[in-house]
Amino acid sequence: MIIKEKELLKTHTTFQTGGPASFFIEARTENDIKEAAIFFKQKNLPVFVLGLGSNLLVSDNGFKGIIINILSEGIKSEVYNEDVLVIAEAGERWDSLVGYSVWEGLYGLENMSAIPGTVGGGVAGNIGAYGAEVKDRLLWVDALDMRSGNVKRFSNADCVFTYRNSFFKTEEGKNNIIIRAGFLLSKNGKANIAYKDLSDFFAGKTSVPNLKEIRDAIISIRQSKLPDWTKVGTAGSFFKNPTVSEKEFSDLKTRFPEIPGRIEDSSLSEKRVKLSLGWILDKICGLKGMSVGRVGTYGNQALVIVNEGGTANEVLSFAGSIEKIVKEKTGITIEREVELVGF
Ligand code: EPU
């Protein structure tokens, strides 16, 4: 493993912010990850496990501790009853895994095409898009407990997946470094094109799209709605879509008749309605494309913050003013989706 000191984190995050890390470890193999865990125990400093840095806002003061950058690569597959188990190392690019599965004719991940990040980060954050989520296909995760040095296999249930969250994001879970994950994919799957953007895309077509066509459609939809993270600082959606009670939703409907909302999980006794914060920021708050200095919301998707060379503090203060405006206009308290590091 390679250990660097005072490595600038702004070069390792898609938001392009972040000062130096006291120690920055590049871990390319499972063995490197194990050595990094030993180093962590010796130093007794805070630790943060980094993938592609695509969902983080890192402080301008950097991180006083150890960053373990997971760079392990590799994807393989094996037959698993009627399905195929695809196993990917944690540092593998998420989209390489999706591209591989589409190429192999396997259904399940195609709607999550072109999401920037690594497999480990994607699992920890239960990433999702266009009606699909990691938790729908994940069979198991192998993770190293940094305190004991043991590798344990977590089942899907052990991961406690919820919206953009999992056990690996909890205080306890953060002691575990994801090493690899297994996804159960289907050879004879079905196209899932119910999400509005996708059904609009394929409207008028008589045949059911194949995997490659779905992947291409997702890439094209994402290009039209989301900024290119290789060109501008961004971490995608900055906030989570909030949920409210049915009563709160009907009150909001009275004030804003067009407001979209859908029942989050109809099996719960007390139903929650999930709102589209992008719509609220755009249609109620008039914040789409609004900027303060070098930081603003994206012109095609108000839930996304773009950073044109600003500092982490500028981004945070901009996000804070959005939180305040939403609270004033709607009464809703919103939560960040992007994780803060070093603040
Ligand atoms: N909308 C507006 N104006 C906007 C943005 C959105 O009116 O400025 C409306 C859209 O027209 C649509 C609704 O709001 O009716 C929802 O928008 P969209 O389909 O773009 O999805 P989202 O809820 O804003 C979520 C994820 C995205 C993911 C998309 C597609 C979260 C926090 N975000 O966004 O994920 O790509 O769905 O599935 O759940 C990310 O997590 O970083 C991310 C980009």
Coordinates of C-alpha atoms and ligand atoms in Angstrom, one line a residue, residues 54-55 111 115 127-132 163-164 195-197 222 225-226 235-241 260 274-283 288 298-304 337-338, ligand 1:
S54 CA -18.5 11.6 -5.7
N55 CA -20.9 12.2 -2.8
N111 CA -31.2 1.8 -14.7
I115 CA -23.7 7.1 -11.7
I127 CA -27.4 4.4 -4.6
G128 CA -30.4 4.4 -6.9
A129 CA -31.9 6.0 -10.0
Y130 CA -34.8 5.6 -12.4
G131 CA -36.7 3.1 -10.2
A132 CA -33.8 0.9 -9.2
Y163 CA -33.1 5.4 1.1
R164 CA -29.5 6.4 0.4
Y195 CA -40.0 5.9 -14.2
K196 CA -41.5 9.0 -16.0
D197 CA -38.4 10.1 -17.8
R222 CA -28.7 11.9 -17.3
K225 CA -30.4 16.7 -16.7
L226 CA -27.2 16.5 -14.7
A235 CA -21.9 15.7 -6.1
G236 CA -25.2 15.2 -7.9
S237 CA -28.3 15.7 -5.7
F238 CA -27.2 17.7 -2.7
F239 CA -30.3 16.9 -0.6
K240 CA -32.5 13.9 -0.1
N241 CA -36.1 14.0 -1.3
P260 CA -46.0 15.9 -6.9
K274 CA -42.1 11.2 -0.7
L275 CA -41.8 14.7 -2.3
S276 CA -39.6 15.8 -5.2
L277 CA -37.4 18.4 -3.7
G278 CA -36.1 19.4 -7.1
W279 CA -39.6 20.4 -8.1
I280 CA -40.1 22.3 -4.8
L281 CA -36.8 24.2 -5.3
D282 CA -37.7 25.0 -8.9
K283 CA -41.4 25.6 -8.9
K288 CA -33.3 26.6 -10.4
Y298 CA -27.8 23.5 -11.8
G299 CA -29.9 25.1 -14.6
N300 CA -31.5 21.8 -15.6
Q301 CA -32.0 20.2 -12.1
A302 CA -32.4 22.4 -9.0
L303 CA -31.6 19.6 -6.6
V304 CA -28.0 19.5 -7.9
E337 CA -27.7 13.6 0.8
V338 CA -24.0 14.6 0.4
Ligands
EPU1 N1 -38.1 18.6 -11.1 C1 -38.5 19.9 -11.4 N2 -37.4 20.8 -11.4 C2 -36.2 20.5 -11.1 C3 -35.8 19.2 -10.8 C4 -36.9 18.2 -10.8 O1 -39.6 20.2 -11.7 O2 -35.3 21.4 -11.2 C5 -39.2 17.6 -11.1 C6 -39.0 16.6 -12.3 O3 -39.7 17.1 -13.5 C7 -39.7 15.4 -11.8 C8 -39.4 15.4 -10.3 O4 -39.1 16.8 -10.0 O5 -41.1 15.5 -11.9 C9 -38.2 14.5 -9.9 O6 -37.1 14.9 -10.6 P1 -36.0 13.8 -11.1 O7 -36.8 12.7 -11.9 O8 -34.9 14.5 -11.8 O9 -35.5 13.0 -9.8 P2 -35.1 13.6 -8.4 O10 -36.0 13.1 -7.4 O11 -34.8 15.1 -8.4 C10 -33.7 11.5 -7.8 C11 -32.3 11.1 -7.3 C12 -31.3 11.2 -8.4 C13 -31.7 10.3 -9.6 C14 -33.1 10.7 -10.0 C15 -33.6 9.8 -11.1 C16 -32.4 11.7 -5.0 C17 -31.9 12.7 -3.9 N3 -32.0 12.0 -6.2 O12 -33.7 12.8 -8.2 O13 -30.1 10.8 -7.9 O14 -30.8 10.4 -10.6 O15 -34.0 10.6 -8.9 O16 -34.0 8.6 -10.5 O17 -33.0 10.7 -4.6 C18 -28.1 11.6 -6.7 O18 -28.5 10.9 -5.8 O19 -27.1 12.2 -6.7 C19 -28.9 11.6 -8.0 C20 -28.6 12.4 -9.0

